[in-house]
Short mmCIF file of C-alpha atoms in Angstrom, two decimals:
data_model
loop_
_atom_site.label_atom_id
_atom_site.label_comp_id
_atom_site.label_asym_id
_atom_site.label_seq_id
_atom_site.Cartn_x
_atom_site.Cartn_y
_atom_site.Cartn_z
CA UNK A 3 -9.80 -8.58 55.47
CA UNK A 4 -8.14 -5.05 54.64
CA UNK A 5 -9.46 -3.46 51.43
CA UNK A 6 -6.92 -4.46 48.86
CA UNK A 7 -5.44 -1.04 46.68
CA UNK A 8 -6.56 -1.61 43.23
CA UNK A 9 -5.73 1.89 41.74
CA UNK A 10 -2.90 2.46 39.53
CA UNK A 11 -0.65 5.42 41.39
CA UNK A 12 -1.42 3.77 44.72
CA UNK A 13 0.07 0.20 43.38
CA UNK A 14 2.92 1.82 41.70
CA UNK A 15 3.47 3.30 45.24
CA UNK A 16 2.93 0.56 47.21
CA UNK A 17 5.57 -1.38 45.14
CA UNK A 18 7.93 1.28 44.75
CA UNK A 19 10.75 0.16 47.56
CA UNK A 20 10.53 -3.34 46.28
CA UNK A 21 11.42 -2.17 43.04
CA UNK A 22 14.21 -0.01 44.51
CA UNK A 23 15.69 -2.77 46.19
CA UNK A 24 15.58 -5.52 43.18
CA UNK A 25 16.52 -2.75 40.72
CA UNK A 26 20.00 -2.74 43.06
CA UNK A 27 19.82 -6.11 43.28
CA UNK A 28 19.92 -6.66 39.75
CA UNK A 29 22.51 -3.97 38.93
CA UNK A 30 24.90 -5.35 41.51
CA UNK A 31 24.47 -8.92 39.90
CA UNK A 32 24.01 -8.31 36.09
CA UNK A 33 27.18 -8.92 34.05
CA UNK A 34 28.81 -5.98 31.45
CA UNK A 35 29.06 -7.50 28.01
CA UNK A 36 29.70 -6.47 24.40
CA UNK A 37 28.13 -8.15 21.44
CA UNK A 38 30.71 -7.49 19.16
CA UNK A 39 33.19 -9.98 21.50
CA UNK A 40 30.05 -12.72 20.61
CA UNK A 41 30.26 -12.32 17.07
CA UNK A 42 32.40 -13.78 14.51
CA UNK A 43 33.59 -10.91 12.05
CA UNK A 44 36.54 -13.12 10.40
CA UNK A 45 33.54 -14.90 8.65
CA UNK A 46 32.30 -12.10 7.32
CA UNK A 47 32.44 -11.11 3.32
CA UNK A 48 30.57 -7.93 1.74
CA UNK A 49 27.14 -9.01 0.41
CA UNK A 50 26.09 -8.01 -2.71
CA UNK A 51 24.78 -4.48 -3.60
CA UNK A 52 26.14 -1.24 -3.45
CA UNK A 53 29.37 -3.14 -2.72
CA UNK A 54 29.11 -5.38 -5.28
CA UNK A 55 29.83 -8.38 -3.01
CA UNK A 56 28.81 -11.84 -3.06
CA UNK A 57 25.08 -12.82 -2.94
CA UNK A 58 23.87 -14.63 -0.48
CA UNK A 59 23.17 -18.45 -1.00
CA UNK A 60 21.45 -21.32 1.45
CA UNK A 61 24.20 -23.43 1.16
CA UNK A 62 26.72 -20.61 2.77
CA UNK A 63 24.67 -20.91 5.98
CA UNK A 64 26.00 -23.67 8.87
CA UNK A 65 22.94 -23.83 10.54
CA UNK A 66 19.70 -26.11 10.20
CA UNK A 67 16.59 -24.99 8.89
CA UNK A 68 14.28 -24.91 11.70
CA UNK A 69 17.80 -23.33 13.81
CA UNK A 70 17.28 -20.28 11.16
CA UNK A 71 13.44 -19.87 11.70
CA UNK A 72 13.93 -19.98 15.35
CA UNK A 73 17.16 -17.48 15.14
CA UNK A 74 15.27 -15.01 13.48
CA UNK A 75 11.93 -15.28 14.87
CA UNK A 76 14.09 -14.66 18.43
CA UNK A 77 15.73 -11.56 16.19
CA UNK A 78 12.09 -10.16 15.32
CA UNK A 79 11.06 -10.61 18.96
CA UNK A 80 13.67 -8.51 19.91
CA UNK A 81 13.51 -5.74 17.25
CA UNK A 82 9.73 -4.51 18.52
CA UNK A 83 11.90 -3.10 21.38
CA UNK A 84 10.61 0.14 20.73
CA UNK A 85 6.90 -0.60 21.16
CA UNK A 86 7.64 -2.84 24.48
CA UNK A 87 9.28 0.64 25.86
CA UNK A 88 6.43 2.88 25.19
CA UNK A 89 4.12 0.41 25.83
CA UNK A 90 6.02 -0.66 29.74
CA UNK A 91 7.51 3.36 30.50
CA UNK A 92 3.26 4.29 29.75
CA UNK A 93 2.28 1.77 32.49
CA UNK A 94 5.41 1.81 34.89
CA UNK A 95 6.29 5.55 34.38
CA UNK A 96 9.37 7.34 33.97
CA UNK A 97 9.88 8.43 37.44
CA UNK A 98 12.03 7.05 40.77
CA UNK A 99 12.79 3.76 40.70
CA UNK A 100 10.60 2.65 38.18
CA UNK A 101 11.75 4.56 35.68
CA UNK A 102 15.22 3.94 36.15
CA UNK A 103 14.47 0.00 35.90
CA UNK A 104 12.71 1.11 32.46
CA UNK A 105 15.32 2.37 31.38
CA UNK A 106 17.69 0.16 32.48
CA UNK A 107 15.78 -2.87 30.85
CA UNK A 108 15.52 -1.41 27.24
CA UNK A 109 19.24 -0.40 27.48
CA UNK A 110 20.43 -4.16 28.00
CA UNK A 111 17.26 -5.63 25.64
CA UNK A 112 18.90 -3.58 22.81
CA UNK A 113 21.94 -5.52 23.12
CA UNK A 114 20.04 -8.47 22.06
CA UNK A 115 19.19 -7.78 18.53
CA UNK A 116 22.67 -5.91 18.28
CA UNK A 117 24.26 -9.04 18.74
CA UNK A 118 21.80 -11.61 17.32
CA UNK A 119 21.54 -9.83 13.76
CA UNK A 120 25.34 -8.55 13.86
CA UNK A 121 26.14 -13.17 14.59
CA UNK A 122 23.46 -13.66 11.59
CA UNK A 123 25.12 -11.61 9.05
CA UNK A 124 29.04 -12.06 9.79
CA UNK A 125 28.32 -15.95 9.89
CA UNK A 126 25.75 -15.31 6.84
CA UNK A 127 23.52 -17.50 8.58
CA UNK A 128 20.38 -16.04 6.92
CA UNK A 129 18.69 -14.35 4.09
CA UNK A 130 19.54 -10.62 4.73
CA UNK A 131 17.40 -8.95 2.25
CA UNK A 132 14.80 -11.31 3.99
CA UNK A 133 15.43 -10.60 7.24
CA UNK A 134 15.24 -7.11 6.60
CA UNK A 135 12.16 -7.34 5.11
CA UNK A 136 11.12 -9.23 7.94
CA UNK A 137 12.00 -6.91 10.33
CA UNK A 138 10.25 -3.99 8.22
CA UNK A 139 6.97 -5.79 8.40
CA UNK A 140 7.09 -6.82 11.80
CA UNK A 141 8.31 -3.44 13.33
CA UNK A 142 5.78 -1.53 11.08
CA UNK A 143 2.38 -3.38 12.95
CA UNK A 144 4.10 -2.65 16.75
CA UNK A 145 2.92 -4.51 19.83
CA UNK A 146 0.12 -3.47 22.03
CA UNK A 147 0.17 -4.60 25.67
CA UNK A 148 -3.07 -7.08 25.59
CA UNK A 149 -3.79 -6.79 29.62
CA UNK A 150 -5.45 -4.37 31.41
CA UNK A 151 -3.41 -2.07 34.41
CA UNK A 152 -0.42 -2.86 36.69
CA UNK A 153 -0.55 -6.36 38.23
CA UNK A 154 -1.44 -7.94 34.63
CA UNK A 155 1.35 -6.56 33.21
CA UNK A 156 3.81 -7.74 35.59
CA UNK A 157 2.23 -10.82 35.18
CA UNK A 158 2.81 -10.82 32.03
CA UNK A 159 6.26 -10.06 31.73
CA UNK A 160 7.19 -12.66 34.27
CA UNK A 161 6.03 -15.69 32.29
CA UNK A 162 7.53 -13.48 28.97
CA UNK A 163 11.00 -13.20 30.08
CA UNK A 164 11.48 -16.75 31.20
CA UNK A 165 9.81 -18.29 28.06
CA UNK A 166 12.20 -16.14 25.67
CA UNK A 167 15.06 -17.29 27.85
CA UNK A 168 14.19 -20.99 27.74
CA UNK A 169 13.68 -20.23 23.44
CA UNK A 170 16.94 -18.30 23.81
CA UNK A 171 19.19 -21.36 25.52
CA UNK A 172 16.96 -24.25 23.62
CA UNK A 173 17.66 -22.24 19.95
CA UNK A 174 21.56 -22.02 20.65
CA UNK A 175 21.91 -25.66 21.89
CA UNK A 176 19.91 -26.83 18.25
CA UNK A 177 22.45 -24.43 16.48
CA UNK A 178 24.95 -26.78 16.27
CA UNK A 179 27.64 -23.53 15.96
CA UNK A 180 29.36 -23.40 19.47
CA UNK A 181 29.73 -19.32 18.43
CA UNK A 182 26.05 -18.97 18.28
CA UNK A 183 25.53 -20.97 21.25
CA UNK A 184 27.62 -18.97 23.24
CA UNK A 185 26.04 -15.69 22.37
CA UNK A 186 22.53 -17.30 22.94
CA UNK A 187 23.59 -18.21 26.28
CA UNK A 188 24.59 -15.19 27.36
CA UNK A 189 21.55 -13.50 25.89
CA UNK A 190 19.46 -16.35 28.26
CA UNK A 191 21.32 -14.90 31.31
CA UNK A 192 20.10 -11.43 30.97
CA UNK A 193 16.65 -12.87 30.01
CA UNK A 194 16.76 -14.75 33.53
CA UNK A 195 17.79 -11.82 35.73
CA UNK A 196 14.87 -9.67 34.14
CA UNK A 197 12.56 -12.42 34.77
CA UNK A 198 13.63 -12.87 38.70
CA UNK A 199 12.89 -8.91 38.50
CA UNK A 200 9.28 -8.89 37.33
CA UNK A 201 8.91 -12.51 39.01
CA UNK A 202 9.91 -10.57 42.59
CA UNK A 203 7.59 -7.85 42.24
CA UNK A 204 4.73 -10.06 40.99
CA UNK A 205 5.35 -11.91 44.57
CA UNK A 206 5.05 -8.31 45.97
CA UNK A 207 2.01 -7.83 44.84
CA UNK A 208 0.70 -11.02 46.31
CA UNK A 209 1.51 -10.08 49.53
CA UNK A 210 -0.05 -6.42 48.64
CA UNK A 211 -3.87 -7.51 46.77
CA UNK A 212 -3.66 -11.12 46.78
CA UNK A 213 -7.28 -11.45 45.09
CA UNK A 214 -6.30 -8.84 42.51
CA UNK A 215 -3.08 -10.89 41.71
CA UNK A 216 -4.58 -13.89 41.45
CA UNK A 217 -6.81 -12.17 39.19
CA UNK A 218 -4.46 -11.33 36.76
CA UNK A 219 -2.07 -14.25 36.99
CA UNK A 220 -5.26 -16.23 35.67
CA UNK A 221 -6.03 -14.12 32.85
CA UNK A 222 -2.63 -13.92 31.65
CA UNK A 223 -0.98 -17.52 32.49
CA UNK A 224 -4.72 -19.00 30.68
CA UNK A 225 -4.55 -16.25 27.71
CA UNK A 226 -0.08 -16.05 27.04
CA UNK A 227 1.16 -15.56 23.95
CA UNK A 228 4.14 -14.88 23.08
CA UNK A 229 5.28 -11.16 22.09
CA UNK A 230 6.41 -12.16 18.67
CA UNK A 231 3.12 -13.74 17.91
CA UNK A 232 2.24 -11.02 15.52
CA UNK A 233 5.21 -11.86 12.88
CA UNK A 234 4.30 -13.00 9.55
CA UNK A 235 3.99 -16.97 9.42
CA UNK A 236 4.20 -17.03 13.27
CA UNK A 237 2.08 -20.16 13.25
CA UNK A 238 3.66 -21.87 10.91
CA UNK A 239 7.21 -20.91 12.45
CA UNK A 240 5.99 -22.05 16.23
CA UNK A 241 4.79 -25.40 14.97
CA UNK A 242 8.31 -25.85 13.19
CA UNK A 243 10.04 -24.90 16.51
CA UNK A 244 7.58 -27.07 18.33
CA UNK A 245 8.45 -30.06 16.53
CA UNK A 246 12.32 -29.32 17.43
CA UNK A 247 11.63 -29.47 20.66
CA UNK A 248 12.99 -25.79 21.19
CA UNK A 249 9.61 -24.08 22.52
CA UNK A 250 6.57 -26.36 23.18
CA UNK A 251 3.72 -27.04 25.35
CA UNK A 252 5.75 -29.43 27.37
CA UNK A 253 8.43 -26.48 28.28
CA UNK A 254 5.35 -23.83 28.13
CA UNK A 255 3.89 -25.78 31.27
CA UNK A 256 7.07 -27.19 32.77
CA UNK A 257 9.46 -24.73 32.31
CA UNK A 258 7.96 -21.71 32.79
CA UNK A 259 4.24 -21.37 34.10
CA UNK A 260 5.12 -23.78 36.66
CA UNK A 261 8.26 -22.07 38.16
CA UNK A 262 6.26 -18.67 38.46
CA UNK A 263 3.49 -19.82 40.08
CA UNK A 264 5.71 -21.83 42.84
CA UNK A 265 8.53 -19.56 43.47
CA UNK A 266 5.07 -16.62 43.96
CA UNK A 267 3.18 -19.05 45.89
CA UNK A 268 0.01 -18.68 44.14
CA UNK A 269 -1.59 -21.52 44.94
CA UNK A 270 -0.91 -21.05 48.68
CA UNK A 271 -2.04 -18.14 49.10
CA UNK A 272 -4.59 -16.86 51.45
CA UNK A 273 -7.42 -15.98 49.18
CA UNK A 274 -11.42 -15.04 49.10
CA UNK A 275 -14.41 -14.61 46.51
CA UNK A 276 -13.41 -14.02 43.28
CA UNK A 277 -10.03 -14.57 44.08
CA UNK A 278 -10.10 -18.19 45.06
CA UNK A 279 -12.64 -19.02 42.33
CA UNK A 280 -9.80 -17.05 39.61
CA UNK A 281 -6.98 -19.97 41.46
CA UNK A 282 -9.82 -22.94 40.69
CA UNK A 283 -9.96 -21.66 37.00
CA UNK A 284 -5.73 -21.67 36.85
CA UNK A 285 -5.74 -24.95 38.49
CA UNK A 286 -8.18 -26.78 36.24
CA UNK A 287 -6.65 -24.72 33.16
CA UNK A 288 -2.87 -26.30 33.99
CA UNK A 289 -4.46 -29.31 34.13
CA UNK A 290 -5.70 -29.53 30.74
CA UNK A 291 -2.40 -27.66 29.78
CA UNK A 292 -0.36 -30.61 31.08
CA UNK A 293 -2.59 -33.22 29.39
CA UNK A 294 -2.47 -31.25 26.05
CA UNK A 295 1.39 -31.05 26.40
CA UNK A 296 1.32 -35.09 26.80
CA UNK A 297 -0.29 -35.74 23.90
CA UNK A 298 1.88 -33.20 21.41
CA UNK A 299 5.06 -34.76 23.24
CA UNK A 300 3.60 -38.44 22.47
CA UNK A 301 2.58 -37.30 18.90
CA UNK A 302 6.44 -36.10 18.35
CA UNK A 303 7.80 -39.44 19.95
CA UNK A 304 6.00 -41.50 17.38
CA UNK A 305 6.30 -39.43 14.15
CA UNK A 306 10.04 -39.47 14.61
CA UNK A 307 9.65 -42.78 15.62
CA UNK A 308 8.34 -43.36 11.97
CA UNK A 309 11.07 -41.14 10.17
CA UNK A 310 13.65 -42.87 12.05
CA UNK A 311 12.16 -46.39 11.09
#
């Protein structure tokens, strides 16, 4: 079997055209869009302050509880953008292709929290002196890349963009406000493109170090979390979005892990040595991730079950 490249500058190389080619791909199919079309600005009233406007109450908010937690854990997700550039444009580069996709990717990202916060404060859907806060706290501890070199980090992203679209779409249809699900939805479409993006060059680099990939798919798909992980209460705010049925284990394994690793082929690939023994450990680990995801679904039947009764 030919050596597979393992070094950083030749990978980047190696994958190069394949990122040329998606990166037209995905600017000849990605859809221009304003946030300030998604947003409902005859709602809006000055808040109180230096404008001496009207305070904001819970009661002036149209959405559910666990609809706000999930809006603006989305919202504080998005705001890190900073530290997911520096922290993608230091293992991608700047350069050629890459760095045009870099670019490209934080350009349309930033419309995200644009729109999300600018739909959260003309609907006065949420706290804004706590959602500032919020975002203070969350921006000022960053977000480190937890994987190691190229192929994890594509990895990575893969599973990450199609989980925050799948909490995107699942948030907006909970909303209950056709406005908000509108916006989400569109926000879920750009989250899907950049996820066929990553998910096409992690294929690539099956066909280029199969072993290595299957490597890294391993460690990441057995070790995910998600990027916002790191915001204050994020337990406590997953578990509340769990229970909604907006993100869960069920969708973790269904909706997402599954998907990847199918439309890659990485259990059909042609693998040796530490590379077969890395697709045993994913194998057995979805396993246990689809029996854990029975069990929370079954717990959630019954204790509605029981509120209902």
């Amino acid at each position: 079997m030919t050596k597979e490249p393992t070094d950083l500058l030749v990978l980047l190389r190696e994958l190069e055209p394949v990122v040329e080619e998606n990166l037209n791909r995905h600017l000849a199919t990605a859809k221009e869009w304003f946030p300030h079309e998604y947003v409902p600005w005859s709602e809006g009233r000055d808040f109180d302050g230096v404008l001496g406007g009207i305070a904001w109450e819970p009661d002036q908010s149209k959405l559910s509880e666990v609809a706000r937690v999930s809006l603006v854990v989305n919202l504080l997700t998005e705001d890190n953008l900073p530290s997911y550039h520096h922290e993608i444009a230091s293992t991608f580069g700047r350069d050629g292709a890459w760095g045009t996709w870099v670019h490209r990717w934080t350009a349309e990202e930033g419309r995200h929290g644009i729109a999300i916060r600018d739909y959260l404060l003309a609907a006065r859907a949420v706290d804004p002196v706590a959602l500032e806060r919020a975002r203070m706290t969350h921006m000022e501890s960053g977000f480190r890349n937890a994987y190691d070199g190229l192929v994890e980090s594509i990895a990575y992203v893969s599973f990450q963009e199609l989980a925050t679209r799948v909490s995107h779409r699942n948030t907006g249809t909970i909303s209950g406000d056709p406005v908000c699900e509108q916006l989400l939805a569109r926000v879920a479409a750009d989250e899907n493109l950049h996820m066929i993006f990553y998910r096409n060059l992690l294929g690539a680099a099956f066909d280029l170090a199969p072993n290595t990939t299957m490597r890294a798919v391993t460690r990441v798909a057995t070790s995910f979390q998600m990027p916002g992980h790191s915001i204050e209460g994020f337990g406590r705010k997953s578990v509340q979005i769990a229970k909604a049925g907006i993100y869960d284990l069920r969708l973790h394994h269904d909706d997402v892990l599954v998907p990847v690793l199918r439309q890659v082929r990485a259990l059909d690939r042609d693998l040796s040595g530490d590379g077969d023994a890395a697709r045993d450990e994913l194998v057995a680990f979805m396993t246990d991730l689809d029996t854990q995801a029975a069990r929370f679904v079954e717990r959630r039947d019954a204790q509605r079950a029981r509120a209902l009764a």
